[in-house]
PDB file of C-alpha atoms in Angstrom:
ATOM      1  CA  MET Z 226      27.061  -4.097 -23.797  1.00 39.00           C
ATOM      2  CA  SER Z 227      23.741  -2.480 -22.829  1.00 39.00           C
ATOM      3  CA  GLU Z 228      23.520   0.954 -21.304  1.00 39.00           C
ATOM      4  CA  PRO Z 229      23.230   1.099 -17.502  1.00 44.00           C
ATOM      5  CA  ASN Z 230      19.749   1.725 -16.183  1.00 52.00           C
ATOM      6  CA  LEU Z 231      19.851   5.373 -15.135  1.00 65.00           C
ATOM      7  CA  VAL Z 232      17.377   7.009 -12.793  1.00 67.00           C
ATOM      8  CA  THR Z 233      16.996  10.329 -14.566  1.00 79.00           C
ATOM      9  CA  PRO Z 234      14.931  13.277 -13.264  1.00 80.00           C
ATOM     10  CA  ALA Z 235      12.284  12.459 -15.876  1.00 83.00           C
ATOM     11  CA  LYS Z 236      12.066   8.824 -14.739  1.00 85.00           C
ATOM     12  CA  SER Z 237      11.890   9.877 -11.087  1.00 85.00           C
ATOM     13  CA  ALA Z 238       9.078  12.316 -11.887  1.00 89.00           C
ATOM     14  CA  GLN Z 239       7.205   9.619 -13.806  1.00 91.00           C
ATOM     15  CA  GLY Z 240       7.615   7.240 -10.863  1.00 91.00           C
ATOM     16  CA  ARG Z 241       6.137   9.823  -8.486  1.00 91.00           C
ATOM     17  CA  TRP Z 242       3.122  10.374 -10.756  1.00 93.00           C
ATOM     18  CA  LEU Z 243       2.567   6.611 -10.933  1.00 94.00           C
ATOM     19  CA  LEU Z 244       2.630   6.411  -7.138  1.00 93.00           C
ATOM     20  CA  LEU Z 245       0.190   9.320  -6.887  1.00 92.00           C
ATOM     21  CA  ALA Z 246      -2.197   7.573  -9.313  1.00 94.00           C
ATOM     22  CA  THR Z 247      -1.807   4.439  -7.188  1.00 93.00           C
ATOM     23  CA  ALA Z 248      -2.839   6.351  -4.067  1.00 91.00           C
ATOM     24  CA  VAL Z 249      -5.951   7.762  -5.761  1.00 91.00           C
ATOM     25  CA  LEU Z 250      -7.133   4.297  -6.855  1.00 91.00           C
ATOM     26  CA  TRP Z 251      -6.297   2.745  -3.481  1.00 86.00           C
ATOM     27  CA  SER Z 252      -8.375   5.435  -1.776  1.00 84.00           C
ATOM     28  CA  LEU Z 253     -11.549   3.785  -3.093  1.00 82.00           C
ATOM     29  CA  SER Z 254     -11.134   0.819  -0.730  1.00 73.00           C
ATOM     30  CA  GLY Z 255     -13.061   2.183   2.230  1.00 67.00           C
ATOM     31  CA  VAL Z 256     -16.109   3.396   0.350  1.00 69.00           C
ATOM     32  CA  VAL Z 257     -16.513   0.031  -1.440  1.00 70.00           C
ATOM     33  CA  ALA Z 258     -15.639  -2.272   1.480  1.00 63.00           C
ATOM     34  CA  LYS Z 259     -18.148  -0.531   3.749  1.00 61.00           C
ATOM     35  CA  GLY Z 260     -20.876  -1.426   1.240  1.00 61.00           C
ATOM     36  CA  LEU Z 261     -20.042  -5.144   0.948  1.00 62.00           C
ATOM     37  CA  THR Z 262     -21.544  -6.353   4.231  1.00 62.00           C
ATOM     38  CA  PRO Z 263     -22.278  -9.036   5.413  1.00 70.00           C
ATOM     39  CA  LEU Z 264     -19.009 -10.353   3.975  1.00 76.00           C
ATOM     40  CA  SER Z 265     -16.188 -10.240   6.530  1.00 76.00           C
ATOM     41  CA  GLY Z 266     -12.999  -8.241   6.026  1.00 72.00           C
ATOM     42  CA  PRO Z 267     -10.859 -11.319   5.209  1.00 80.00           C
ATOM     43  CA  GLU Z 268     -13.495 -12.605   2.756  1.00 84.00           C
ATOM     44  CA  ILE Z 269     -13.601  -9.284   0.914  1.00 82.00           C
ATOM     45  CA  ALA Z 270      -9.797  -9.247   0.855  1.00 83.00           C
ATOM     46  CA  PHE Z 271      -9.685 -12.827  -0.516  1.00 90.00           C
ATOM     47  CA  TYR Z 272     -12.012 -12.170  -3.444  1.00 90.00           C
ATOM     48  CA  ARG Z 273     -10.495  -8.783  -4.192  1.00 87.00           C
ATOM     49  CA  SER Z 274      -6.942 -10.167  -4.401  1.00 91.00           C
ATOM     50  CA  LEU Z 275      -8.060 -13.265  -6.319  1.00 93.00           C
ATOM     51  CA  PHE Z 276      -9.807 -11.299  -9.042  1.00 93.00           C
ATOM     52  CA  ALA Z 277      -6.967  -8.775  -9.207  1.00 93.00           C
ATOM     53  CA  GLY Z 278      -4.359 -11.497  -9.718  1.00 93.00           C
ATOM     54  CA  LEU Z 279      -6.444 -13.336 -12.319  1.00 94.00           C
ATOM     55  CA  ALA Z 280      -6.963 -10.082 -14.232  1.00 93.00           C
ATOM     56  CA  LEU Z 281      -3.220  -9.310 -14.308  1.00 93.00           C
ATOM     57  CA  LEU Z 282      -1.766 -12.740 -15.115  1.00 93.00           C
ATOM     58  CA  PRO Z 283      -2.762 -12.868 -18.833  1.00 92.00           C
ATOM     59  CA  PHE Z 284      -0.793  -9.657 -19.440  1.00 91.00           C
ATOM     60  CA  VAL Z 285       2.512 -11.237 -18.340  1.00 93.00           C
ATOM     61  CA  PRO Z 286       4.423 -13.198 -21.030  1.00 92.00           C
ATOM     62  CA  ARG Z 287       5.750 -16.552 -19.787  1.00 92.00           C
ATOM     63  CA  SER Z 288       9.296 -15.363 -20.425  1.00 93.00           C
ATOM     64  CA  ARG Z 289       8.850 -12.685 -17.741  1.00 93.00           C
ATOM     65  CA  ARG Z 290       7.411 -14.958 -15.050  1.00 95.00           C
ATOM     66  CA  THR Z 291      10.543 -15.110 -12.938  1.00 94.00           C
ATOM     67  CA  PHE Z 292      10.529 -16.591  -9.450  1.00 94.00           C
ATOM     68  CA  ARG Z 293      12.634 -15.128  -6.632  1.00 95.00           C
ATOM     69  CA  PRO Z 294      12.809 -16.581  -3.077  1.00 94.00           C
ATOM     70  CA  VAL Z 295      11.825 -13.192  -1.608  1.00 94.00           C
ATOM     71  CA  MET Z 296       8.415 -13.614  -3.241  1.00 95.00           C
ATOM     72  CA  ILE Z 297       7.465 -16.185  -0.596  1.00 95.00           C
ATOM     73  CA  PRO Z 298       7.686 -13.867   2.450  1.00 94.00           C
ATOM     74  CA  MET Z 299       6.358 -11.002   0.314  1.00 95.00           C
ATOM     75  CA  THR Z 300       3.131 -12.796  -0.630  1.00 95.00           C
ATOM     76  CA  LEU Z 301       2.675 -14.221   2.866  1.00 94.00           C
ATOM     77  CA  THR Z 302       3.005 -10.739   4.324  1.00 95.00           C
ATOM     78  CA  PHE Z 303       0.793  -9.243   1.614  1.00 91.00           C
ATOM     79  CA  GLY Z 304      -2.056 -11.640   2.384  1.00 89.00           C
ATOM     80  CA  VAL Z 305      -1.852 -11.090   6.127  1.00 90.00           C
ATOM     81  CA  MET Z 306      -1.532  -7.313   5.637  1.00 90.00           C
ATOM     82  CA  VAL Z 307      -4.685  -7.059   3.509  1.00 82.00           C
ATOM     83  CA  GLY Z 308      -6.667  -9.222   5.911  1.00 80.00           C
ATOM     84  CA  LEU Z 309      -5.561  -7.142   8.900  1.00 87.00           C
ATOM     85  CA  TYR Z 310      -6.381  -3.918   7.080  1.00 83.00           C
ATOM     86  CA  LEU Z 311      -9.952  -4.864   6.211  1.00 75.00           C
ATOM     87  CA  SER Z 312     -10.470  -6.451   9.637  1.00 80.00           C
ATOM     88  CA  SER Z 313      -9.327  -3.166  11.150  1.00 84.00           C
ATOM     89  CA  MET Z 314     -11.827  -1.305   8.976  1.00 77.00           C
ATOM     90  CA  ALA Z 315     -14.621  -3.538  10.299  1.00 76.00           C
ATOM     91  CA  ARG Z 316     -13.761  -2.698  13.931  1.00 81.00           C
ATOM     92  CA  THR Z 317     -12.943   0.993  13.761  1.00 80.00           C
ATOM     93  CA  THR Z 318     -13.607   3.877  11.418  1.00 75.00           C
ATOM     94  CA  ALA Z 319     -12.360   3.637   7.848  1.00 70.00           C
ATOM     95  CA  ALA Z 320     -10.275   6.746   8.531  1.00 72.00           C
ATOM     96  CA  ASN Z 321      -8.472   5.081  11.448  1.00 79.00           C
ATOM     97  CA  ALA Z 322      -7.854   1.831   9.543  1.00 80.00           C
ATOM     98  CA  ILE Z 323      -6.486   3.579   6.480  1.00 77.00           C
ATOM     99  CA  LEU Z 324      -4.365   6.124   8.342  1.00 77.00           C
ATOM    100  CA  LEU Z 325      -2.915   3.515  10.712  1.00 83.00           C
ATOM    101  CA  GLN Z 326      -1.756   1.405   7.785  1.00 84.00           C
ATOM    102  CA  TYR Z 327       0.512   4.313   6.958  1.00 79.00           C
ATOM    103  CA  SER Z 328       2.512   3.746  10.096  1.00 83.00           C
ATOM    104  CA  ALA Z 329       4.464   1.933   7.361  1.00 86.00           C
ATOM    105  CA  THR Z 330       6.070   5.312   6.667  1.00 81.00           C
ATOM    106  CA  PHE Z 331       8.041   4.876   9.897  1.00 83.00           C
ATOM    107  CA  TRP Z 332       9.008   1.247   9.270  1.00 89.00           C
ATOM    108  CA  THR Z 333      10.217   1.677   5.675  1.00 87.00           C
ATOM    109  CA  VAL Z 334      13.330   3.524   6.870  1.00 84.00           C
ATOM    110  CA  PRO Z 335      14.891   0.803   9.080  1.00 89.00           C
ATOM    111  CA  LEU Z 336      13.666  -1.991   6.806  1.00 91.00           C
ATOM    112  CA  GLY Z 337      15.005  -0.296   3.679  1.00 88.00           C
ATOM    113  CA  LEU Z 338      18.343   0.280   5.375  1.00 87.00           C
ATOM    114  CA  LEU Z 339      18.534  -3.272   6.724  1.00 88.00           C
ATOM    115  CA  LEU Z 340      17.350  -5.207   3.679  1.00 88.00           C
ATOM    116  CA  LEU Z 341      18.249  -2.986   0.719  1.00 87.00           C
ATOM    117  CA  LYS Z 342      21.070  -0.854   2.153  1.00 85.00           C
ATOM    118  CA  GLU Z 343      19.072   2.229   1.098  1.00 83.00           C
ATOM    119  CA  SER Z 344      19.281   5.285   3.333  1.00 80.00           C
ATOM    120  CA  PRO Z 345      16.373   7.747   3.198  1.00 73.00           C
ATOM    121  CA  ASP Z 346      16.855  11.046   1.425  1.00 76.00           C
ATOM    122  CA  THR Z 347      17.630  13.841   3.913  1.00 79.00           C
ATOM    123  CA  ARG Z 348      14.420  15.530   2.732  1.00 79.00           C
ATOM    124  CA  ASP Z 349      12.407  12.520   3.960  1.00 80.00           C
ATOM    125  CA  ARG Z 350      13.356  12.925   7.625  1.00 82.00           C
ATOM    126  CA  LEU Z 351      11.078  15.832   8.590  1.00 86.00           C
ATOM    127  CA  PRO Z 352       8.088  14.454   6.622  1.00 85.00           C
ATOM    128  CA  ILE Z 353       8.504  11.013   8.218  1.00 85.00           C
ATOM    129  CA  GLY Z 354       8.688  12.658  11.639  1.00 88.00           C
ATOM    130  CA  LEU Z 355       5.469  14.608  10.993  1.00 88.00           C
ATOM    131  CA  ALA Z 356       3.717  11.487   9.694  1.00 84.00           C
ATOM    132  CA  THR Z 357       4.798   9.516  12.758  1.00 85.00           C
ATOM    133  CA  ILE Z 358       3.364  12.210  15.061  1.00 89.00           C
ATOM    134  CA  GLY Z 359       0.089  12.021  13.139  1.00 85.00           C
ATOM    135  CA  ILE Z 360      -0.077   8.245  13.547  1.00 81.00           C
ATOM    136  CA  ALA Z 361       0.674   8.547  17.293  1.00 84.00           C
ATOM    137  CA  ILE Z 362      -2.194  11.021  17.736  1.00 86.00           C
ATOM    138  CA  ILE Z 363      -4.603   8.634  16.017  1.00 78.00           C
ATOM    139  CA  VAL Z 364      -3.462   5.637  18.073  1.00 77.00           C
ATOM    140  CA  ILE Z 365      -3.713   7.456  21.405  1.00 78.00           C
ATOM    141  CA  LEU Z 366      -6.713   9.731  20.886  1.00 80.00           C
ATOM    142  CA  GLY Z 367      -8.492   8.813  17.640  1.00 70.00           C
ATOM    143  CA  ARG Z 368     -11.316   6.713  19.066  1.00 70.00           C
ATOM    144  CA  ASN Z 369     -15.082   7.140  18.934  1.00 66.00           C
ATOM    145  CA  GLY Z 370     -16.137   4.415  21.392  1.00 66.00           C
ATOM    146  CA  THR Z 371     -16.984   1.701  18.866  1.00 69.00           C
ATOM    147  CA  ARG Z 372     -17.058  -1.807  20.364  1.00 74.00           C
ATOM    148  CA  GLY Z 373     -13.809  -3.653  19.653  1.00 73.00           C
ATOM    149  CA  GLU Z 374     -12.126  -0.469  18.490  1.00 81.00           C
ATOM    150  CA  GLY Z 375      -8.920  -1.194  20.408  1.00 84.00           C
ATOM    151  CA  LEU Z 376      -8.501  -4.423  18.461  1.00 88.00           C
ATOM    152  CA  GLY Z 377      -9.231  -2.545  15.248  1.00 87.00           C
ATOM    153  CA  ILE Z 378      -6.454  -0.069  15.998  1.00 86.00           C
ATOM    154  CA  ALA Z 379      -4.046  -2.920  16.791  1.00 90.00           C
ATOM    155  CA  PHE Z 380      -4.933  -4.573  13.475  1.00 91.00           C
ATOM    156  CA  GLY Z 381      -4.337  -1.260  11.702  1.00 89.00           C
ATOM    157  CA  LEU Z 382      -0.864  -0.875  13.220  1.00 90.00           C
ATOM    158  CA  ALA Z 383       0.027  -4.474  12.344  1.00 94.00           C
ATOM    159  CA  SER Z 384      -1.112  -3.932   8.761  1.00 92.00           C
ATOM    160  CA  GLY Z 385       1.183  -0.888   8.650  1.00 92.00           C
ATOM    161  CA  PHE Z 386       4.214  -2.993   9.477  1.00 95.00           C
ATOM    162  CA  GLY Z 387       3.154  -5.549   6.884  1.00 94.00           C
ATOM    163  CA  TYR Z 388       2.733  -2.802   4.301  1.00 91.00           C
ATOM    164  CA  ALA Z 389       6.295  -1.607   4.957  1.00 93.00           C
ATOM    165  CA  VAL Z 390       7.624  -5.147   4.431  1.00 95.00           C
ATOM    166  CA  VAL Z 391       5.731  -5.411   1.123  1.00 93.00           C
ATOM    167  CA  ILE Z 392       7.038  -2.031  -0.065  1.00 92.00           C
ATOM    168  CA  VAL Z 393      10.638  -2.988   0.647  1.00 93.00           C
ATOM    169  CA  CYS Z 394      10.242  -6.434  -0.968  1.00 93.00           C
ATOM    170  CA  MET Z 395       8.686  -4.924  -4.096  1.00 92.00           C
ATOM    171  CA  ARG Z 396      11.452  -2.349  -4.254  1.00 90.00           C
ATOM    172  CA  GLY Z 397      13.968  -5.191  -4.138  1.00 92.00           C
ATOM    173  CA  LEU Z 398      12.205  -6.796  -7.131  1.00 93.00           C
ATOM    174  CA  ARG Z 399      12.218  -3.615  -9.211  1.00 90.00           C
ATOM    175  CA  ASP Z 400      14.173  -5.306 -12.012  1.00 92.00           C
ATOM    176  CA  LEU Z 401      11.249  -7.668 -12.700  1.00 93.00           C
ATOM    177  CA  ASP Z 402       8.098  -7.011 -14.716  1.00 93.00           C
ATOM    178  CA  ALA Z 403       5.852  -4.759 -12.604  1.00 91.00           C
ATOM    179  CA  VAL Z 404       2.640  -6.509 -13.707  1.00 92.00           C
ATOM    180  CA  TRP Z 405       4.143  -9.924 -12.826  1.00 95.00           C
ATOM    181  CA  VAL Z 406       5.148  -8.762  -9.338  1.00 93.00           C
ATOM    182  CA  SER Z 407       1.644  -7.413  -8.769  1.00 91.00           C
ATOM    183  CA  ALA Z 408       0.036 -10.640 -10.050  1.00 94.00           C
ATOM    184  CA  VAL Z 409       2.224 -12.736  -7.732  1.00 95.00           C
ATOM    185  CA  ASN Z 410       1.347 -10.523  -4.768  1.00 92.00           C
ATOM    186  CA  ASN Z 411      -2.376 -10.719  -5.371  1.00 92.00           C
ATOM    187  CA  LEU Z 412      -2.632 -14.422  -6.224  1.00 95.00           C
ATOM    188  CA  GLY Z 413      -0.248 -15.436  -3.441  1.00 94.00           C
ATOM    189  CA  GLY Z 414      -2.049 -13.109  -1.058  1.00 92.00           C
ATOM    190  CA  ALA Z 415      -5.406 -14.634  -2.031  1.00 94.00           C
ATOM    191  CA  ILE Z 416      -4.123 -18.124  -1.197  1.00 94.00           C
ATOM    192  CA  VAL Z 417      -2.860 -16.938   2.194  1.00 93.00           C
ATOM    193  CA  LEU Z 418      -6.133 -15.144   2.924  1.00 90.00           C
ATOM    194  CA  GLY Z 419      -8.185 -18.155   1.863  1.00 92.00           C
ATOM    195  CA  VAL Z 420      -6.289 -20.507   4.184  1.00 92.00           C
ATOM    196  CA  LEU Z 421      -6.345 -18.106   7.143  1.00 88.00           C
ATOM    197  CA  THR Z 422     -10.047 -17.332   6.681  1.00 87.00           C
ATOM    198  CA  TRP Z 423     -10.893 -21.042   6.532  1.00 90.00           C
ATOM    199  CA  ILE Z 424      -8.922 -21.709   9.721  1.00 88.00           C
ATOM    200  CA  LEU Z 425     -10.211 -18.728  11.699  1.00 82.00           C
ATOM    201  CA  LEU Z 426     -13.735 -18.200  10.371  1.00 81.00           C
ATOM    202  CA  GLY Z 427     -14.690 -21.413   8.587  1.00 87.00           C
ATOM    203  CA  PRO Z 428     -15.693 -21.823   4.929  1.00 89.00           C
ATOM    204  CA  ILE Z 429     -15.647 -18.645   2.852  1.00 89.00           C
ATOM    205  CA  GLN Z 430     -19.076 -17.290   1.927  1.00 87.00           C
ATOM    206  CA  VAL Z 431     -20.094 -17.309  -1.715  1.00 87.00           C
ATOM    207  CA  PRO Z 432     -21.044 -13.731  -2.648  1.00 86.00           C
ATOM    208  CA  SER Z 433     -24.376 -12.881  -4.230  1.00 85.00           C
ATOM    209  CA  THR Z 434     -24.410 -12.081  -7.949  1.00 87.00           C
ATOM    210  CA  ARG Z 435     -24.384  -8.358  -7.209  1.00 84.00           C
ATOM    211  CA  GLN Z 436     -21.567  -8.681  -4.692  1.00 84.00           C
ATOM    212  CA  MET Z 437     -19.557 -10.833  -7.110  1.00 88.00           C
ATOM    213  CA  GLY Z 438     -19.807  -8.160  -9.790  1.00 87.00           C
ATOM    214  CA  VAL Z 439     -18.717  -5.474  -7.352  1.00 85.00           C
ATOM    215  CA  LEU Z 440     -15.797  -7.613  -6.153  1.00 88.00           C
ATOM    216  CA  VAL Z 441     -14.569  -8.243  -9.717  1.00 90.00           C
ATOM    217  CA  VAL Z 442     -14.538  -4.519 -10.496  1.00 88.00           C
ATOM    218  CA  PHE Z 443     -13.139  -3.790  -7.023  1.00 86.00           C
ATOM    219  CA  GLY Z 444     -10.277  -6.227  -7.558  1.00 89.00           C
ATOM    220  CA  ILE Z 445      -9.342  -4.828 -10.964  1.00 91.00           C
ATOM    221  CA  VAL Z 446      -9.720  -1.097 -10.305  1.00 90.00           C
ATOM    222  CA  GLN Z 447      -8.622  -0.938  -6.674  1.00 86.00           C
ATOM    223  CA  MET Z 448      -5.954  -3.671  -6.587  1.00 87.00           C
ATOM    224  CA  ALA Z 449      -4.795  -4.943 -10.003  1.00 90.00           C
ATOM    225  CA  ILE Z 450      -4.205  -1.622 -11.727  1.00 92.00           C
ATOM    226  CA  PRO Z 451      -2.812   0.346  -8.761  1.00 92.00           C
ATOM    227  CA  TYR Z 452      -0.438  -2.416  -7.613  1.00 87.00           C
ATOM    228  CA  ALA Z 453       0.972  -2.667 -11.130  1.00 89.00           C
ATOM    229  CA  LEU Z 454       1.465   1.116 -11.099  1.00 92.00           C
ATOM    230  CA  PHE Z 455       2.970   0.871  -7.605  1.00 91.00           C
ATOM    231  CA  ALA Z 456       5.507  -1.771  -8.647  1.00 90.00           C
ATOM    232  CA  LYS Z 457       6.494   0.326 -11.670  1.00 90.00           C
ATOM    233  CA  GLY Z 458       6.808   3.495  -9.566  1.00 91.00           C
ATOM    234  CA  LEU Z 459       9.108   1.711  -7.103  1.00 90.00           C
ATOM    235  CA  LYS Z 460      11.618   1.151  -9.909  1.00 89.00           C
ATOM    236  CA  THR Z 461      12.697   4.802  -9.650  1.00 90.00           C
ATOM    237  CA  VAL Z 462      11.458   5.934  -6.218  1.00 89.00           C
ATOM    238  CA  GLY Z 463      12.842   4.682  -2.896  1.00 86.00           C
ATOM    239  CA  PRO Z 464      10.606   3.025  -0.264  1.00 85.00           C
ATOM    240  CA  ALA Z 465      10.626   5.949   2.188  1.00 82.00           C
ATOM    241  CA  GLU Z 466       9.546   8.498  -0.426  1.00 86.00           C
ATOM    242  CA  ALA Z 467       7.026   6.059  -1.924  1.00 87.00           C
ATOM    243  CA  SER Z 468       5.323   5.627   1.448  1.00 82.00           C
ATOM    244  CA  LEU Z 469       5.145   9.412   1.808  1.00 83.00           C
ATOM    245  CA  ILE Z 470       3.596   9.985  -1.622  1.00 87.00           C
ATOM    246  CA  THR Z 471       0.935   7.338  -1.028  1.00 86.00           C
ATOM    247  CA  LEU Z 472      -0.110   9.127   2.169  1.00 81.00           C
ATOM    248  CA  VAL Z 473      -2.514  10.893  -0.195  1.00 84.00           C
ATOM    249  CA  GLU Z 474      -4.586   7.691  -0.075  1.00 82.00           C
ATOM    250  CA  PRO Z 475      -5.838   7.874   3.525  1.00 77.00           C
ATOM    251  CA  LEU Z 476      -6.695  11.540   3.163  1.00 79.00           C
ATOM    252  CA  LEU Z 477      -8.813  10.922   0.063  1.00 85.00           C
ATOM    253  CA  ALA Z 478     -10.279   7.686   1.444  1.00 80.00           C
ATOM    254  CA  THR Z 479     -11.493   9.488   4.567  1.00 76.00           C
ATOM    255  CA  LEU Z 480     -13.196  12.066   2.351  1.00 82.00           C
ATOM    256  CA  TRP Z 481     -14.879   9.451   0.102  1.00 83.00           C
ATOM    257  CA  VAL Z 482     -16.252   7.462   3.070  1.00 76.00           C
ATOM    258  CA  PHE Z 483     -17.636  10.641   4.637  1.00 80.00           C
ATOM    259  CA  LEU Z 484     -19.290  11.773   1.379  1.00 82.00           C
ATOM    260  CA  VAL Z 485     -20.788   8.367   0.495  1.00 79.00           C
ATOM    261  CA  HIS Z 486     -21.479   6.730   3.880  1.00 72.00           C
ATOM    262  CA  GLY Z 487     -21.550   9.778   6.157  1.00 75.00           C
ATOM    263  CA  GLU Z 488     -18.932   8.261   8.497  1.00 72.00           C
ATOM    264  CA  LYS Z 489     -17.265  11.031  10.471  1.00 75.00           C
ATOM    265  CA  PRO Z 490     -13.755  10.421  11.819  1.00 75.00           C
ATOM    266  CA  ALA Z 491     -12.944  11.350  15.414  1.00 76.00           C
ATOM    267  CA  PRO Z 492     -11.509  14.884  15.885  1.00 83.00           C
ATOM    268  CA  ALA Z 493      -8.118  13.442  16.851  1.00 82.00           C
ATOM    269  CA  THR Z 494      -8.099  11.444  13.610  1.00 79.00           C
ATOM    270  CA  LEU Z 495      -8.536  14.688  11.693  1.00 82.00           C
ATOM    271  CA  VAL Z 496      -5.652  16.251  13.633  1.00 87.00           C
ATOM    272  CA  GLY Z 497      -3.490  13.236  12.864  1.00 84.00           C
ATOM    273  CA  GLY Z 498      -4.484  13.532   9.220  1.00 80.00           C
ATOM    274  CA  VAL Z 499      -3.313  17.153   9.191  1.00 86.00           C
ATOM    275  CA  PHE Z 500       0.137  16.022  10.360  1.00 88.00           C
ATOM    276  CA  LEU Z 501       0.208  13.386   7.612  1.00 81.00           C
ATOM    277  CA  LEU Z 502      -0.703  15.978   4.989  1.00 80.00           C
ATOM    278  CA  ALA Z 503       1.921  18.332   6.389  1.00 86.00           C
ATOM    279  CA  GLY Z 504       4.480  15.540   6.002  1.00 82.00           C
ATOM    280  CA  VAL Z 505       3.617  15.089   2.321  1.00 78.00           C
ATOM    281  CA  LEU Z 506       3.763  18.844   1.655  1.00 81.00           C
ATOM    282  CA  ALA Z 507       7.038  19.234   3.546  1.00 83.00           C
ATOM    283  CA  ARG Z 508       8.662  16.616   1.305  1.00 78.00           C
ATOM    284  CA  TYR Z 509       7.957  18.602  -1.872  1.00 75.00           C
ATOM    285  CA  LEU Z 510       8.223  22.232  -0.825  1.00 73.00           C
ATOM    286  CA  PRO Z 511      11.156  23.977  -2.550  1.00 66.00           C
ATOM    287  CA  ARG Z 512      14.309  23.836  -0.435  1.00 59.00           C
ATOM    288  CA  GLY Z 513      16.832  25.925  -2.265  1.00 51.00           C
ATOM    289  CA  SER Z 514      19.776  23.964  -3.574  1.00 40.00           C
ATOM    290  CA  VAL Z 515      19.082  20.691  -1.744  1.00 41.00           C
ATOM    291  CA  THR Z 516      19.730  17.786  -4.112  1.00 42.00           C
ATOM    292  CA  SER Z 517      19.554  14.060  -3.820  1.00 42.00           C
ATOM    293  CA  PRO Z 518      20.195  10.996  -5.910  1.00 39.00           C
ATOM    294  CA  SER Z 519      16.486  10.817  -6.675  1.00 41.00           C
ATOM    295  CA  THR Z 520      16.789  13.999  -8.724  1.00 39.00           C
ATOM    296  CA  GLN Z 521      20.032  13.180 -10.450  1.00 39.00           C
ATOM    297  CA  GLY Z 522      21.036  10.646 -13.104  1.00 37.00           C
ATOM    298  CA  VAL Z 523      22.510   7.792 -11.134  1.00 37.00           C
ATOM    299  CA  GLU Z 524      22.928   4.133 -11.786  1.00 36.00           C
ATOM    300  CA  ASP Z 525      19.990   2.132 -10.494  1.00 39.00           C
ATOM    301  CA  GLU Z 526      21.975   0.142  -7.946  1.00 35.00           C
ATOM    302  CA  PRO Z 527      20.538  -1.162  -4.639  1.00 34.00           C
ATOM    303  CA  ARG Z 528      21.796   1.940  -2.828  1.00 34.00           C
ATOM    304  CA  GLU Z 529      20.629   5.217  -4.278  1.00 37.00           C
TER     305      GLU Z 529
END
């Protein structure tokens, strides 16, 4: 009989580092997407996911290509989530779009409890509360008067809920090959995005040669690699903590867009970002003798 799959402190630490690396690579989205006009948000999302999935698929042996029914709602949600996110970025600042997607931090708790029977670590409660305050500040006050900005904020919030659903679904598939799960997400998401774009906007534009090259690299570096890392990190880190760690993404993304494109977020967005950063720091500040299953060797069962 094989040994049970234990979540040791070393494995948990490795999972957190993988999620941090994921956040850094994801943070490149805004600076690249802002430079791919005149392609629409859904069109950029379609090509990015398509190339990411095609890049990952050859690395998955046929023996590991396992289908699970949950993959259907996961890929549907993934495609819609990505389209909403980039559509949000087109209608409001990159900072708002990226930060609002992390309203997922709030939704991962009830969804994880409902679908996976996983309760959040007690150390996650204060950070999630701080992150939720930050999101509320951005929603209410983080506007700079851009036309259609209200719709952009609504898209950002909707993408946050979708992101939470994807996180919980991927966590539920943690026993599968991480690269396979990421390939399924991206290829399935590309199909969903292609259909929705055709219905809502008409035929998808064919990118120029330069844009095609950028989209190929964009798909591999900003989607294929990080989503594979993300799926692997979720094998040892719960959905609530994972969403907190990846809050590093919007903070870095806001910085990259400002440095490259000179786009300044609204003051309230910066205040909201401070609350998000405070939430991340609060999760990992030393707290005496507080322990949790994530730092102990426990069997990797659905409830940690």
